[in-house]
Amino acid sequence: LQEAACDISCPEEPAGGDLMVRVVAVESPRAFTRRDGSPGVMVEAVIGNETGIFRLVAWEPDILLGVEAGTTVTIQGATPRESDRGIEFSLGEAGSVSPSGGEVAIPMETIAGVEEGGTYSVTGRVRSIQPPHPFVTRSGRQSSVRNLVIADETGEIPVVIWGEKAEERLIIGDRIEVYNAGARRGRYGDIELHLSCGSALLILT
């Protein structure tokens, strides 16, 4: 188990709504502290369908037990909520995830289409890369950050990877997919894509 690297608030409204999605990534279980002070464990995933990419938090880890990236599933009892990065979904003990035989297409954007303030999913090849840089968060937790540049046929863009994803083995020339990354201005004024909670990084080649 690993301590969560982002703020977590348990949903209070009743769950509802069904989703057919493709599972992009499933993270390792993370420990958290409930509002009453008791410990708990959650599992975070990144899911997507024709309408976009979403963060999914399962407050009962067994709900996502055995669910693998790349599979299509139907999620029942998901509770949506607005966040600064769009819609996120929560699953409590009444929720379920079951295999689905359908096909789900996830739209991808081009690098040229990335604009400040949006959330994007893009495919590109690694043009340059720096080693992970360790740092200590405000809460005193050890973490890492890494910078790279990726390019597609429309242009190139800096990418900043935060947390465990910064430790992925990457080399120049790798083709990668970046999901649900936030676009913001860097220290030199250029637009960067930031991968953190709710983002996914897949290495294709």
CSV table of N, CA, C and O in Angstrom, one decimal, residues 70-139:
chain,number,residue,atom,x,y,z
A,70,GLY,N,-7.0,-1.9,-20.8
A,70,GLY,CA,-7.3,-2.3,-22.1
A,70,GLY,C,-8.7,-3.0,-22.3
A,70,GLY,O,-9.1,-3.2,-23.4
A,71,THR,N,-9.3,-3.4,-21.2
A,71,THR,CA,-10.5,-4.1,-21.3
A,71,THR,C,-11.7,-3.2,-21.3
A,71,THR,O,-11.6,-2.1,-20.8
A,72,THR,N,-12.8,-3.6,-21.8
A,72,THR,CA,-14.1,-2.9,-21.8
A,72,THR,C,-15.0,-3.4,-20.7
A,72,THR,O,-15.1,-4.6,-20.6
A,73,VAL,N,-15.5,-2.5,-19.9
A,73,VAL,CA,-16.3,-2.9,-18.8
A,73,VAL,C,-17.5,-2.0,-18.7
A,73,VAL,O,-17.6,-0.9,-19.2
A,74,THR,N,-18.5,-2.5,-18.0
A,74,THR,CA,-19.7,-1.7,-17.6
A,74,THR,C,-19.6,-1.5,-16.1
A,74,THR,O,-19.5,-2.4,-15.3
A,75,ILE,N,-19.7,-0.2,-15.7
A,75,ILE,CA,-19.6,0.3,-14.4
A,75,ILE,C,-21.0,0.7,-13.9
A,75,ILE,O,-21.7,1.5,-14.5
A,76,GLN,N,-21.5,0.1,-12.9
A,76,GLN,CA,-22.8,0.4,-12.3
A,76,GLN,C,-22.6,1.0,-10.9
A,76,GLN,O,-21.8,0.7,-10.1
A,77,GLY,N,-23.5,2.0,-10.7
A,77,GLY,CA,-23.5,2.7,-9.4
A,77,GLY,C,-22.4,3.7,-9.3
A,77,GLY,O,-22.0,4.0,-8.2
A,78,ALA,N,-22.0,4.3,-10.4
A,78,ALA,CA,-20.9,5.3,-10.3
A,78,ALA,C,-21.5,6.7,-10.0
A,78,ALA,O,-22.5,7.1,-10.6
A,79,THR,N,-20.9,7.4,-9.1
A,79,THR,CA,-21.4,8.8,-8.8
A,79,THR,C,-20.5,9.8,-9.4
A,79,THR,O,-19.3,9.9,-9.1
A,80,PRO,N,-21.0,10.7,-10.3
A,80,PRO,CA,-20.1,11.7,-10.9
A,80,PRO,C,-20.0,12.9,-10.0
A,80,PRO,O,-20.9,13.2,-9.2
A,81,ARG,N,-18.9,13.6,-10.1
A,81,ARG,CA,-18.8,14.9,-9.4
A,81,ARG,C,-17.9,15.8,-10.3
A,81,ARG,O,-17.0,15.3,-11.0
A,82,GLU,N,-18.1,17.1,-10.2
A,82,GLU,CA,-17.3,18.1,-10.9
A,82,GLU,C,-16.0,18.3,-10.1
A,82,GLU,O,-15.9,18.3,-8.9
A,83,SER,N,-14.9,18.4,-10.9
A,83,SER,CA,-13.6,18.7,-10.3
A,83,SER,C,-12.9,19.8,-11.2
A,83,SER,O,-13.5,20.2,-12.3
A,84,ASP,N,-11.8,20.3,-10.8
A,84,ASP,CA,-11.1,21.3,-11.7
A,84,ASP,C,-10.6,20.7,-13.0
A,84,ASP,O,-10.1,21.4,-13.8
A,85,ARG,N,-10.7,19.4,-13.1
A,85,ARG,CA,-10.3,18.7,-14.4
A,85,ARG,C,-11.4,18.0,-15.1
A,85,ARG,O,-11.2,17.1,-15.8
A,86,GLY,N,-12.6,18.4,-14.8
A,86,GLY,CA,-13.8,17.8,-15.4
A,86,GLY,C,-14.5,16.9,-14.5
A,86,GLY,O,-14.5,17.0,-13.3
A,87,ILE,N,-15.2,15.9,-15.1
A,87,ILE,CA,-16.0,15.0,-14.3
A,87,ILE,C,-15.1,13.8,-13.8
A,87,ILE,O,-14.3,13.3,-14.5
A,88,GLU,N,-15.3,13.5,-12.5
A,88,GLU,CA,-14.7,12.3,-11.9
A,88,GLU,C,-15.8,11.4,-11.4
A,88,GLU,O,-16.9,11.9,-11.1
A,89,PHE,N,-15.5,10.1,-11.3
A,89,PHE,CA,-16.5,9.2,-10.8
A,89,PHE,C,-16.0,8.4,-9.5
A,89,PHE,O,-14.8,8.1,-9.4
A,90,SER,N,-16.9,8.2,-8.6
A,90,SER,CA,-16.6,7.5,-7.4
A,90,SER,C,-17.5,6.2,-7.3
A,90,SER,O,-18.6,6.2,-7.8
A,91,LEU,N,-16.9,5.1,-6.8
A,91,LEU,CA,-17.6,3.9,-6.6
A,91,LEU,C,-17.5,3.5,-5.1
A,91,LEU,O,-16.4,3.3,-4.6
A,92,GLY,N,-18.7,3.3,-4.5
A,92,GLY,CA,-18.7,2.8,-3.2
A,92,GLY,C,-19.0,1.3,-3.1
A,92,GLY,O,-19.0,0.6,-4.2
A,93,GLU,N,-19.3,0.8,-2.0
A,93,GLU,CA,-19.5,-0.7,-1.8
A,93,GLU,C,-20.8,-1.2,-2.6
A,93,GLU,O,-20.9,-2.4,-2.9
A,94,ALA,N,-21.7,-0.3,-3.0
A,94,ALA,CA,-22.8,-0.7,-3.7
A,94,ALA,C,-22.6,-0.7,-5.2
A,94,ALA,O,-23.4,-1.2,-6.0
A,95,GLY,N,-21.4,-0.2,-5.7
A,95,GLY,CA,-21.1,-0.2,-7.1
A,95,GLY,C,-20.5,-1.5,-7.6
A,95,GLY,O,-20.2,-2.4,-6.8
A,96,SER,N,-20.4,-1.7,-8.9
A,96,SER,CA,-19.9,-2.9,-9.5
A,96,SER,C,-19.2,-2.6,-10.8
A,96,SER,O,-19.6,-1.6,-11.5
A,97,VAL,N,-18.3,-3.5,-11.2
A,97,VAL,CA,-17.6,-3.4,-12.5
A,97,VAL,C,-17.7,-4.8,-13.1
A,97,VAL,O,-17.2,-5.8,-12.5
A,98,SER,N,-18.2,-4.9,-14.3
A,98,SER,CA,-18.4,-6.2,-15.0
A,98,SER,C,-17.9,-6.1,-16.4
A,98,SER,O,-17.9,-5.1,-17.0
A,99,PRO,N,-17.3,-7.2,-16.9
A,99,PRO,CA,-16.8,-7.2,-18.3
A,99,PRO,C,-18.0,-6.9,-19.3
A,99,PRO,O,-19.1,-7.3,-19.1
A,100,SER,N,-17.6,-6.3,-20.4
A,100,SER,CA,-18.5,-6.0,-21.5
A,100,SER,C,-17.9,-6.4,-22.8
A,100,SER,O,-16.7,-6.3,-23.0
A,101,GLY,N,-18.8,-6.9,-23.7
A,101,GLY,CA,-18.3,-7.3,-25.0
A,101,GLY,C,-18.2,-6.3,-26.0
A,101,GLY,O,-17.8,-6.5,-27.1
A,102,GLY,N,-18.6,-5.0,-25.7
A,102,GLY,CA,-18.6,-4.0,-26.7
A,102,GLY,C,-17.3,-3.4,-26.9
A,102,GLY,O,-16.3,-3.6,-26.2
A,103,GLU,N,-17.2,-2.6,-28.0
A,103,GLU,CA,-16.0,-1.8,-28.3
A,103,GLU,C,-16.2,-0.4,-27.9
A,103,GLU,O,-17.2,0.2,-28.2
A,104,VAL,N,-15.2,0.2,-27.3
A,104,VAL,CA,-15.2,1.6,-26.9
A,104,VAL,C,-14.0,2.4,-27.6
A,104,VAL,O,-12.9,2.0,-27.4
A,105,ALA,N,-14.4,3.4,-28.3
A,105,ALA,CA,-13.3,4.2,-28.9
A,105,ALA,C,-13.1,5.5,-28.0
A,105,ALA,O,-14.0,6.1,-27.6
A,106,ILE,N,-11.8,5.8,-27.8
A,106,ILE,CA,-11.5,7.0,-27.0
A,106,ILE,C,-10.9,8.0,-27.9
A,106,ILE,O,-9.9,7.7,-28.6
A,107,PRO,N,-11.4,9.2,-28.0
A,107,PRO,CA,-10.9,10.2,-28.9
A,107,PRO,C,-9.5,10.7,-28.4
A,107,PRO,O,-9.3,10.9,-27.2
A,108,MET,N,-8.6,10.9,-29.3
A,108,MET,CA,-7.3,11.5,-29.0
A,108,MET,C,-7.1,12.8,-29.7
A,108,MET,O,-7.6,13.0,-30.8
A,109,GLU,N,-6.4,13.8,-29.0
A,109,GLU,CA,-6.2,15.1,-29.7
A,109,GLU,C,-4.8,15.1,-30.3
A,109,GLU,O,-4.0,14.3,-30.0
A,110,THR,N,-4.6,16.1,-31.1
A,110,THR,CA,-3.2,16.4,-31.6
A,110,THR,C,-2.5,17.4,-30.7
A,110,THR,O,-3.1,18.2,-30.0
A,111,ILE,N,-1.2,17.4,-30.8
A,111,ILE,CA,-0.4,18.3,-30.0
A,111,ILE,C,-0.7,19.7,-30.4
A,111,ILE,O,-0.8,20.6,-29.5
A,112,ALA,N,-0.9,20.0,-31.7
A,112,ALA,CA,-1.2,21.3,-32.1
A,112,ALA,C,-2.5,21.9,-31.6
A,112,ALA,O,-2.7,23.1,-31.5
A,113,GLY,N,-3.4,21.0,-31.1
A,113,GLY,CA,-4.7,21.4,-30.6
A,113,GLY,C,-4.7,21.7,-29.1
A,113,GLY,O,-5.7,22.1,-28.6
A,114,VAL,N,-3.6,21.5,-28.4
A,114,VAL,CA,-3.5,21.7,-27.0
A,114,VAL,C,-3.5,23.2,-26.7
A,114,VAL,O,-2.7,24.0,-27.2
A,115,GLU,N,-4.4,23.6,-25.8
A,115,GLU,CA,-4.5,25.0,-25.3
A,115,GLU,C,-4.5,25.1,-23.8
A,115,GLU,O,-4.9,24.1,-23.1
A,116,GLU,N,-4.0,26.2,-23.3
A,116,GLU,CA,-3.9,26.4,-21.9
A,116,GLU,C,-5.2,26.2,-21.2
A,116,GLU,O,-6.3,26.7,-21.7
A,117,GLY,N,-5.2,25.5,-20.1
A,117,GLY,CA,-6.4,25.3,-19.2
A,117,GLY,C,-7.2,24.1,-19.6
A,117,GLY,O,-8.1,23.8,-18.8
A,118,GLY,N,-6.9,23.4,-20.7
A,118,GLY,CA,-7.7,22.2,-21.0
A,118,GLY,C,-7.1,21.0,-20.5
A,118,GLY,O,-6.0,20.9,-19.9
A,119,THR,N,-7.8,19.9,-20.7
A,119,THR,CA,-7.3,18.5,-20.4
A,119,THR,C,-7.3,17.7,-21.6
A,119,THR,O,-8.3,17.6,-22.4
A,120,TYR,N,-6.1,17.0,-21.9
A,120,TYR,CA,-5.9,16.4,-23.2
A,120,TYR,C,-5.4,15.0,-23.1
A,120,TYR,O,-4.7,14.6,-22.1
A,121,SER,N,-5.6,14.2,-24.2
A,121,SER,CA,-5.1,12.9,-24.4
A,121,SER,C,-4.4,12.9,-25.7
A,121,SER,O,-5.1,13.2,-26.7
A,122,VAL,N,-3.1,12.6,-25.8
A,122,VAL,CA,-2.4,12.7,-27.0
A,122,VAL,C,-1.4,11.5,-27.2
A,122,VAL,O,-1.1,10.8,-26.2
A,123,THR,N,-1.0,11.3,-28.4
A,123,THR,CA,0.0,10.2,-28.7
A,123,THR,C,1.2,10.9,-29.3
A,123,THR,O,1.1,11.8,-30.2
A,124,GLY,N,2.4,10.5,-28.9
A,124,GLY,CA,3.6,11.1,-29.5
A,124,GLY,C,4.8,10.2,-29.2
A,124,GLY,O,4.8,9.3,-28.5
A,125,ARG,N,5.9,10.6,-29.9
A,125,ARG,CA,7.2,9.9,-29.6
A,125,ARG,C,8.1,10.8,-28.7
A,125,ARG,O,8.1,12.1,-28.9
A,126,VAL,N,8.8,10.2,-27.9
A,126,VAL,CA,9.7,10.9,-27.0
A,126,VAL,C,10.9,11.5,-27.8
A,126,VAL,O,11.7,10.8,-28.4
A,127,ARG,N,11.0,12.9,-27.7
A,127,ARG,CA,12.1,13.6,-28.4
A,127,ARG,C,13.3,13.8,-27.5
A,127,ARG,O,14.4,13.7,-27.9
A,128,SER,N,13.0,14.1,-26.3
A,128,SER,CA,14.1,14.3,-25.3
A,128,SER,C,13.5,14.0,-23.9
A,128,SER,O,12.3,14.0,-23.7
A,129,ILE,N,14.4,13.6,-23.0
A,129,ILE,CA,13.9,13.1,-21.7
A,129,ILE,C,15.0,13.4,-20.6
A,129,ILE,O,16.2,13.4,-20.9
A,130,GLN,N,14.6,13.8,-19.4
A,130,GLN,CA,15.5,14.0,-18.3
A,130,GLN,C,15.2,12.9,-17.3
A,130,GLN,O,14.1,12.3,-17.2
A,131,PRO,N,16.2,12.6,-16.4
A,131,PRO,CA,16.0,11.6,-15.4
A,131,PRO,C,15.0,12.1,-14.3
A,131,PRO,O,14.8,13.3,-14.2
A,132,PRO,N,14.4,11.2,-13.6
A,132,PRO,CA,13.5,11.6,-12.5
A,132,PRO,C,14.2,12.5,-11.5
A,132,PRO,O,15.4,12.2,-11.2
A,133,HIS,N,13.5,13.4,-10.9
A,133,HIS,CA,14.1,14.3,-9.9
A,133,HIS,C,13.3,14.2,-8.6
A,133,HIS,O,12.1,14.5,-8.6
A,134,PRO,N,13.9,13.7,-7.5
A,134,PRO,CA,13.2,13.5,-6.3
A,134,PRO,C,12.9,14.8,-5.6
A,134,PRO,O,13.7,15.7,-5.7
A,135,PHE,N,11.8,14.9,-4.9
A,135,PHE,CA,11.5,16.0,-4.1
A,135,PHE,C,10.6,15.6,-2.9
A,135,PHE,O,10.0,14.5,-2.9
A,136,VAL,N,10.4,16.5,-2.0
A,136,VAL,CA,9.5,16.3,-0.8
A,136,VAL,C,8.3,17.1,-0.9
A,136,VAL,O,8.4,18.4,-1.1
A,137,THR,N,7.1,16.5,-0.9
A,137,THR,CA,5.9,17.3,-1.0
A,137,THR,C,5.6,18.1,0.3
A,137,THR,O,6.3,18.0,1.3
A,138,ARG,N,4.6,19.0,0.2
A,138,ARG,CA,4.3,19.8,1.4
A,138,ARG,C,3.9,19.0,2.6
A,138,ARG,O,4.1,19.4,3.7
A,139,SER,N,3.4,17.8,2.3
A,139,SER,CA,3.0,16.9,3.4
A,139,SER,C,4.1,16.1,4.0
A,139,SER,O,3.9,15.3,4.9
